[in-house]
Amino acid sequence: MPANETAPSVKKKGRRARLIVLVLVLALFAGLGYGAYWSVDSVRASFPQTTGSLKVPGLTGTVDVKRDANGIPQLYADSDEDLFRAQGFVHAQDRFWEMDVRRHMTSGRLSEMFGAGQVETDAFLRTLGWRQVAQQEYDTKLSTETKKYLQSYADGVNAYLKGKSGKDLSVEHAALKLSDSYQPEQWTPVDSVAWLKAMAWDLRGNMQDEIDRALMTGKLSQTQIDDLYPPYPFDRNRPIVEGGTVKGGKYTPAAGPGSGSPVSGGQNGANGSQVSTQTVGETGLAGNATAQGATVGLRTQLGALADTLDEIPAILGPAGSGIGSNSWVVAGKYTTTGKPLLANDPHLSPQLPSVWYQMGLHCRAASATCQYDVAGYTFSGMPGVVIGHNADIAWGMTNLGADVTDLYLEQVKPEGYVYDNKVLPFTTREEVIKIAGGGEKKITVRSTNNGPLISDRSDEIATVGARAPVNSAAPDRGNGYGVSLRWTALDPGKSMDAVFKINRAKNFQDFRIAARDFEVPSQNLIYADNKGPNGNIGYQAPGRIPIRTNGDGKMPAPGWDSKYAWKGGKDGNAGYVPQDEMPWAYNPERGFIVTANQAVTESGQGKYPYVLTTDWGYGARSQRINDLIEAKIKDSGKISTDDMRTMQMDNSSEIAALLTPMLAKIDVSDPDVRSAQKLLDGWNYTQEPDSAAAAYFNAVWRNILKLAFGDKLPKELRVEGSCMNVPEQTTGPADDLAKMVRECGERDSDSAQPDGGDRWFEVVRRLVKDENSAWWQSPAVGRTVAATTNRDQLFARAMKDARWELTAKLGKDQSTWSWGRMHQLMLKNQTIGTEGPGYLQWLLNRGPWNLGGGEATVNATGWNASSGYGVTWVPSMRMVVNLADFDKSRWINLTGASGHAYHDHYTDQTTLWAKGDLLDWAFGKDAVDKATVDTLTLQPEAGSKS
């Protein structure tokens, strides 16, 4: 693996060192027979020009691109169109490979780049139809102004692409040309809009929980499932807003109890419950299928669907009960600056380059035709700033986690699908998937009035109808029971309009108006401004949240029964929570607002009248942030920018604080295990990278989860490759029950359970009070490992297993143990860095970095306890905005500005990020000029017209 890059010192020295390494690398490739293709020129050919001047078609005036020592650009123009045209050009300079992969992914065309191995992924993405929805948004929903900006951005990208191909664009494009004559096509405005669909997919809410709960019914009772999905602890972990309700069609913050009743029956779904695999058939909803047949059929389908979902590229991150984001804002009365401080760090999948691109967009002079003065984090491939600040306000985002998806079980027949005892024809369209190197595959996408039939994309699901047993009176089922998806993102919306409106907002009223258009994905939006003596802080929950006539979205619903359709049905007028009734807050009395994927507010009689979801994050991170802020205010009365940074790096483990005192009391006879146990003596529950105690505790936690829960879950949820002996059947004569078979897990390592997130914190918190719970029972292993019958016995076994696991991983000498050696970050280049030839992975990937933090900590370097300790999601960036002086704000990215391997700015921010350091963030012109090391002037071509 190439050496890790650190923050640059002297620019020329860093570049020379990198070229020396590169020469050695390419010399090695030459020895392997790749010298004809790889040279220093091949790698450097795509590095962008950052000084001097370039002609850019379409510009009406000059644009200055000023880059600082980390390659972060600040753009200055005299018109909005020139500003966004230049943004497209500069994004393409640094990140076109990333942009090209993204647009092929969102349109289901990865096979055109990478060959037949991506056909099934493309087929699933074509079935979802992201590209078609994006086209509809562009054609029918977006404002004329937004379309103008999108076209200007696309023109800028295409100006960069003009005359370039292969190695001129990136090493990755050059690599593709080794086996194929792939040529990038022109960028379009819809390519940019489609990216929001990919963003929404990874932030889609509880779809994975919905699948998992249904799969659990084949092995666990409803009581056991309820144990594994406990209610949100409102008595312990504070929601984002408290005490508000809806009156007269408007949300009223901090109002008294409301008079309305819950629209969908409150947390327990009193107006009707979703159909589960235990009730399908018993109620007659599945035609005349027996309960057993419907149960087997649905479990088979959902297991296959889960496998399919694992194959979809994780653009933002894997699903899990610990993943999320942090943001908080503190009012000026409690800060050392006298104005608000705002922090944000979204937790996403680690990627190289980072999903974020830092940039400033500045009009030289504000006017009706040049309205932007904004800086922050952008998405390569999309105009505007997603998270950041302008001259008046700052904003951040975390995933609201609203339940915006429902799976529907469909009764499929040869001529259509059943709906209210009628057979309706499918809506169909044909798709042709082209494959690199030649060939194509044709698919038919079928949709019901509940959405696309996603089960069509699995051969296993397609045969369910032939396998699922039914009674003799059952009608012809055709291809059996299918699964369709209803999802808010599959309806055209106006989220792209919201991006530009937020970028221009000058006050909270502007901000809330802009948020009304931020329909998908549903995000927690926090706000701060610099108006008045102390500024203002605020919060708005936007998003298109469905109102369910029946059920609460916890389980797949019966698609054949209109009672379970979203209010308004398929006529384009589905009922959503009115934006005027979505929760918000402005200058709350407590003086700060925290959003970290916890519950937005409490629903129920006399409280908030809508159920936004029943699958919130459980508030471990959010409550820790609340506690840190309150402690700091109590201690000193004021919070500084550095205090905000320190909070972002907090490594305290809530589950360690709960369990460590119990583990310390376990009577351990094995001297080696006792020696490991002593590591926990005096430990302060913080997971620093050099901590041996953190390493041991997390190994114990992982083994507790495996013994108590993992081995009891169905194979569809357990990590692939984890095998165990199970009874060949679960009912029948005792002699037959004695027959054991080998059963192996089937779930991808990033989404397997138990993942150890804060839902599992809450599960264990509730169960530890019952020392004799059946969950603490674990069978004997051979003749050497005795069965456990209570909590302490299982804990003792987990401590022993953890000791020998760490001995194998880190060595017998405990003095050499550290959490960072187990908890490592690898940065992998998109697609080729994960699935390409080994020599290309070696060239493009970076790492490892030993990290602190962990699951559901504020410094959320996540790992999946079912599969190992490696880092699976991270704070993808960190920022602290100082509303008193924007030039004293701080920021950092996970990687660097450049997407070009061996460029100075490929990973120059990563080591700083790992240490928790932040870079200075210049915003005002004087500060930007002082920080500038390279200036590129983009000039109009002769004859360009406005």
XYZ file of N, CA, C and O in Angstrom, residues 268-376:
436
model
N -47.813 2.816 18.713
C -48.209 1.420 18.611
C -49.139 1.141 17.430
O -49.642 0.039 17.291
N -49.386 2.151 16.618
C -50.193 1.920 15.427
C -51.607 1.488 15.744
O -52.077 0.464 15.256
N -52.325 2.234 16.572
C -53.637 1.815 17.043
C -54.674 1.735 15.934
O -55.675 1.052 16.068
N -54.455 2.435 14.823
C -55.431 2.390 13.743
C -55.257 1.179 12.838
O -55.912 1.050 11.826
N -54.347 0.298 13.161
C -54.117 -0.881 12.328
C -52.662 -1.235 12.340
O -51.808 -0.380 12.341
N -52.353 -2.479 12.355
C -50.958 -2.913 12.399
C -50.547 -3.471 11.052
O -51.366 -4.008 10.310
N -49.243 -3.337 10.748
C -48.734 -3.885 9.514
C -48.850 -5.404 9.533
O -48.740 -6.041 10.572
N -49.015 -5.981 8.367
C -49.092 -7.438 8.305
C -47.705 -8.015 8.545
O -46.709 -7.502 8.064
N -47.612 -9.032 9.348
C -46.342 -9.695 9.603
C -46.384 -11.080 8.986
O -47.421 -11.549 8.525
N -45.252 -11.755 8.987
C -45.224 -13.094 8.427
C -46.024 -14.058 9.260
O -46.323 -15.157 8.816
N -46.405 -13.677 10.463
C -47.219 -14.549 11.287
C -48.702 -14.361 11.005
O -49.507 -15.210 11.341
N -49.079 -13.231 10.391
C -50.497 -12.993 10.149
C -50.872 -13.146 8.688
O -52.031 -13.315 8.364
N -49.901 -13.094 7.778
C -50.225 -13.316 6.382
C -50.796 -14.719 6.232
O -50.212 -15.691 6.691
N -51.912 -14.847 5.569
C -52.511 -16.165 5.406
C -53.531 -16.422 6.490
O -54.645 -16.845 6.217
N -53.155 -16.191 7.765
C -54.105 -16.391 8.846
C -55.289 -15.448 8.692
O -56.420 -15.769 9.045
N -55.048 -14.268 8.163
C -56.113 -13.285 8.004
C -56.829 -13.416 6.672
O -57.813 -12.738 6.431
N -56.288 -14.261 5.799
C -56.887 -14.411 4.489
C -56.426 -13.365 3.494
O -56.845 -13.368 2.349
N -55.517 -12.473 3.909
C -55.081 -11.393 3.019
C -54.269 -11.912 1.846
O -54.171 -11.270 0.820
N -53.668 -13.074 2.019
C -52.834 -13.630 0.955
C -53.604 -14.637 0.113
O -53.054 -15.595 -0.384
N -54.869 -14.418 -0.065
C -55.661 -15.383 -0.795
C -55.905 -16.594 0.088
O -56.191 -16.470 1.269
N -55.734 -17.800 -0.444
C -55.963 -19.009 0.322
C -54.678 -19.701 0.729
O -54.666 -20.882 1.032
N -53.566 -18.989 0.685
C -52.307 -19.593 1.104
C -52.356 -19.901 2.581
O -52.968 -19.196 3.358
N -51.693 -20.963 2.976
C -51.614 -21.269 4.396
C -50.659 -20.317 5.061
O -49.810 -19.702 4.419
N -50.769 -20.186 6.388
C -49.859 -19.307 7.128
C -48.424 -19.758 6.946
O -47.515 -18.955 6.768
N -48.206 -21.082 6.974
C -46.839 -21.590 6.814
C -46.286 -21.252 5.443
O -45.157 -20.805 5.296
N -47.122 -21.423 4.399
C -46.639 -21.145 3.057
C -46.291 -19.690 2.863
O -45.260 -19.353 2.298
N -47.170 -18.804 3.325
C -46.892 -17.378 3.173
C -45.664 -16.972 3.958
O -44.878 -16.140 3.523
N -45.488 -17.572 5.145
C -44.333 -17.252 5.966
C -43.043 -17.648 5.270
O -42.096 -16.869 5.162
N -43.007 -18.869 4.751
C -41.812 -19.335 4.032
C -41.554 -18.462 2.818
O -40.421 -18.040 2.546
N -42.635 -18.144 2.074
C -42.462 -17.344 0.873
C -41.905 -15.968 1.160
O -40.963 -15.527 0.520
N -42.463 -15.279 2.163
C -42.010 -13.931 2.465
C -40.584 -13.929 2.988
O -39.775 -13.086 2.609
N -40.246 -14.882 3.861
C -38.878 -14.931 4.383
C -37.886 -15.171 3.261
O -36.809 -14.571 3.220
N -38.218 -16.055 2.335
C -37.313 -16.333 1.223
C -37.113 -15.093 0.368
O -35.993 -14.749 -0.022
N -38.206 -14.406 0.090
C -38.107 -13.196 -0.720
C -37.273 -12.117 -0.039
O -36.402 -11.502 -0.654
N -37.555 -11.888 1.232
C -36.858 -10.812 1.930
C -35.391 -11.148 2.153
O -34.543 -10.254 2.147
N -35.086 -12.424 2.365
C -33.679 -12.806 2.475
C -32.932 -12.527 1.185
O -31.820 -12.009 1.177
N -33.565 -12.874 0.061
C -32.945 -12.602 -1.232
C -32.862 -11.108 -1.498
O -31.886 -10.610 -2.059
N -33.907 -10.365 -1.088
C -33.885 -8.912 -1.256
C -32.741 -8.295 -0.462
O -32.039 -7.404 -0.948
N -32.525 -8.780 0.768
C -31.426 -8.262 1.575
C -30.093 -8.502 0.876
O -29.206 -7.655 0.877
N -29.935 -9.678 0.250
C -28.709 -9.960 -0.497
C -28.551 -8.974 -1.656
O -27.456 -8.485 -1.934
N -29.658 -8.700 -2.341
C -29.615 -7.756 -3.461
C -29.214 -6.366 -2.996
O -28.389 -5.683 -3.620
N -29.779 -5.928 -1.873
C -29.462 -4.597 -1.353
C -27.984 -4.479 -1.021
O -27.380 -3.419 -1.181
N -27.392 -5.574 -0.546
C -25.974 -5.544 -0.206
C -25.085 -5.304 -1.424
O -23.938 -4.869 -1.292
N -25.609 -5.615 -2.611
C -24.822 -5.448 -3.820
C -24.856 -4.022 -4.360
O -24.060 -3.665 -5.209
N -25.808 -3.222 -3.878
C -25.910 -1.842 -4.353
C -24.771 -1.027 -3.763
O -24.526 -1.063 -2.560
N -24.030 -0.271 -4.569
C -22.910 0.506 -4.028
C -23.356 1.426 -2.898
O -24.346 2.138 -3.010
N -22.638 1.374 -1.784
C -22.962 2.233 -0.639
C -22.354 3.602 -0.884
O -21.182 3.838 -0.607
N -23.139 4.489 -1.439
C -22.622 5.806 -1.807
C -22.284 6.616 -0.565
O -21.249 7.262 -0.482
N -23.152 6.577 0.420
C -22.919 7.357 1.627
C -22.555 6.472 2.812
O -21.889 6.913 3.728
N -22.987 5.224 2.830
C -22.617 4.364 3.943
C -23.551 3.195 4.110
O -24.656 3.188 3.588
N -23.095 2.189 4.849
C -23.939 1.029 5.106
C -25.062 1.364 6.060
O -24.951 2.271 6.874
N -26.155 0.618 5.974
C -27.231 0.779 6.940
C -26.787 0.168 8.259
O -26.034 -0.782 8.301
N -27.258 0.716 9.349
C -26.903 0.164 10.649
C -27.502 0.982 11.760
O -27.890 2.131 11.571
N -27.565 0.394 12.947
C -28.214 1.087 14.055
C -27.279 2.041 14.775
O -27.663 2.685 15.726
N -26.044 2.160 14.315
C -25.135 3.099 14.948
C -24.728 4.239 14.049
O -24.190 5.244 14.497
N -24.979 4.069 12.733
C -24.552 5.099 11.798
C -25.451 6.322 11.908
O -26.615 6.220 12.273
N -24.915 7.481 11.602
C -25.704 8.700 11.674
C -24.817 9.906 11.460
O -23.869 9.856 10.695
N -25.123 10.984 12.146
C -24.347 12.215 12.037
C -24.560 13.035 13.294
O -25.538 12.836 14.020
N -23.648 13.968 13.531
C -23.786 14.894 14.646
C -23.890 16.317 14.128
O -23.186 16.698 13.185
N -24.749 17.114 14.738
C -24.707 18.559 14.550
C -25.273 19.204 15.804
O -26.154 18.639 16.451
N -24.730 20.327 16.134
C -25.290 21.088 17.245
C -24.921 22.557 17.100
O -23.962 22.905 16.405
N -25.718 23.398 17.719
C -25.503 24.833 17.644
C -25.730 25.412 19.027
O -26.659 25.017 19.732
N -24.858 26.326 19.426
C -24.916 26.939 20.752
C -25.163 28.435 20.589
O -24.499 29.100 19.781
N -26.115 28.957 21.332
C -26.479 30.368 21.245
C -25.342 31.273 21.717
O -24.498 30.880 22.539
N -25.325 32.512 21.212
C -24.258 33.459 21.533
C -24.102 33.750 23.013
O -22.998 34.046 23.483
N -25.181 33.668 23.772
C -25.082 33.959 25.205
C -24.219 32.945 25.937
O -23.772 33.209 27.063
N -23.967 31.785 25.325
C -23.150 30.755 25.968
C -21.818 30.515 25.261
O -21.158 29.505 25.513
N -21.415 31.391 24.352
C -20.142 31.204 23.650
C -19.164 32.307 24.009
O -19.555 33.406 24.419
N -17.898 32.027 23.840
C -16.855 33.018 24.131
C -16.841 34.141 23.108
O -16.280 35.208 23.357
N -17.464 33.910 21.938
C -17.466 34.917 20.876
C -18.650 35.865 20.973
O -18.653 36.917 20.331
N -19.671 35.500 21.730
C -20.870 36.311 21.824
C -21.859 36.084 20.696
O -22.949 36.648 20.686
N -21.493 35.263 19.732
C -22.375 34.870 18.634
C -22.408 33.338 18.573
O -21.548 32.661 19.153
N -23.372 32.769 17.860
C -23.485 31.302 17.854
C -22.252 30.602 17.289
O -21.510 31.149 16.469
N -22.074 29.372 17.746
C -21.114 28.424 17.175
C -21.909 27.221 16.695
O -22.788 26.723 17.405
N -21.589 26.740 15.484
C -22.318 25.622 14.888
C -21.340 24.551 14.448
O -20.351 24.844 13.755
N -21.590 23.309 14.848
C -20.725 22.169 14.499
C -21.519 21.129 13.732
O -22.713 20.942 13.955
N -20.835 20.435 12.821
C -21.470 19.371 12.042
C -20.417 18.357 11.633
O -19.295 18.731 11.277
N -20.755 17.072 11.718
C -19.892 16.012 11.194
C -20.752 14.832 10.764
O -21.085 13.975 11.559
N -21.143 14.788 9.472
C -21.942 13.674 8.965
C -21.137 12.377 8.957
O -19.963 12.360 8.561
N -21.760 11.283 9.388
C -21.096 9.980 9.461
C -21.475 9.154 8.237
O -22.628 8.751 8.092
N -20.513 8.933 7.391
C -20.754 8.254 6.122
C -19.675 7.212 5.870
O -18.705 7.098 6.612
N -19.852 6.458 4.818
C -18.881 5.434 4.458
C -17.556 6.082 4.050
O -17.550 7.055 3.292
N -16.422 5.556 4.541
C -15.138 6.137 4.125
C -14.869 5.857 2.656
O -14.972 4.716 2.204
N -14.550 6.899 1.921
C -14.293 6.769 0.495
C -13.059 7.575 0.120
O -12.696 8.529 0.802
N -12.460 7.191 -0.976
C -11.303 7.906 -1.515
C -11.566 8.174 -2.990
O -11.609 7.226 -3.787
N -11.769 9.455 -3.358
C -11.775 10.629 -2.491
C -13.030 10.693 -1.633
O -13.997 9.972 -1.871
N -13.003 11.592 -0.655
C -14.154 11.802 0.206
C -15.378 12.189 -0.615
O -15.265 12.788 -1.688
N -16.546 11.863 -0.103
C -17.783 12.236 -0.777
C -17.936 13.760 -0.842
O -18.652 14.281 -1.693
N -17.233 14.481 0.040
C -17.332 15.944 0.098
C -16.201 16.615 -0.665
O -15.093 16.084 -0.763
N -16.490 17.827 -1.142
C -15.487 18.665 -1.794
C -15.656 20.076 -1.239
O -16.723 20.692 -1.378
N -14.605 20.606 -0.605
C -14.674 21.939 0.002
C -14.510 23.022 -1.066
O -13.654 22.908 -1.943
N -15.305 24.074 -0.949
C -15.273 25.103 -1.989
C -15.991 26.363 -1.519
O -16.894 26.296 -0.683
N -15.556 27.492 -2.049
C -16.264 28.750 -1.841
C -16.757 29.305 -3.167
O -16.062 29.206 -4.188
N -17.961 29.852 -3.160
C -18.563 30.445 -4.357
C -18.906 31.897 -4.034
O -19.793 32.156 -3.218
N -18.221 32.834 -4.686
C -18.333 34.238 -4.298
C -18.640 35.120 -5.499
O -17.962 35.047 -6.535
N -19.643 35.964 -5.357
C -19.848 37.054 -6.313
C -18.945 38.213 -5.906
O -18.889 38.580 -4.722
N -18.248 38.788 -6.872
C -17.358 39.908 -6.537
C -18.161 41.082 -5.971
O -17.673 41.804 -5.095
N -19.359 41.237 -6.476
C -20.258 42.276 -5.953
C -21.678 41.740 -6.035
O -22.071 41.181 -7.062
N -22.433 41.879 -4.964
C -23.805 41.381 -4.931
C -24.682 42.205 -5.866
O -24.597 43.428 -5.918
N -25.552 41.495 -6.623
C -26.470 42.171 -7.538
C -27.611 41.221 -7.849
O -27.612 40.061 -7.426
N -28.559 41.682 -8.611
C -29.691 40.837 -8.986
C -29.257 39.669 -9.849
O -29.923 38.633 -9.894
N -28.132 39.814 -10.538
C -27.643 38.742 -11.406
C -26.464 37.986 -10.808
O -25.939 37.068 -11.428
N -26.056 38.371 -9.602
C -24.979 37.649 -8.910
C -25.304 37.685 -7.426
O -25.071 38.681 -6.733
N -25.863 36.564 -6.912
C -26.498 36.560 -5.602
C -25.774 35.718 -4.551
O -26.268 35.606 -3.433
N -24.629 35.135 -4.876
C -24.061 34.129 -3.986
C -22.744 34.559 -3.357
O -21.870 35.117 -4.020
N -22.648 34.310 -2.071
C -21.397 34.478 -1.325
C -21.434 33.396 -0.254
O -21.864 33.620 0.877
N -20.995 32.192 -0.615
C -21.242 31.009 0.203
C -20.034 30.087 0.124
O -19.311 30.064 -0.871
N -19.793 29.352 1.196
C -18.669 28.409 1.223
C -19.052 27.210 2.070
O -19.866 27.320 2.994
N -18.447 26.081 1.755
C -18.720 24.885 2.544
C -18.413 23.629 1.779
O -17.499 23.578 0.953
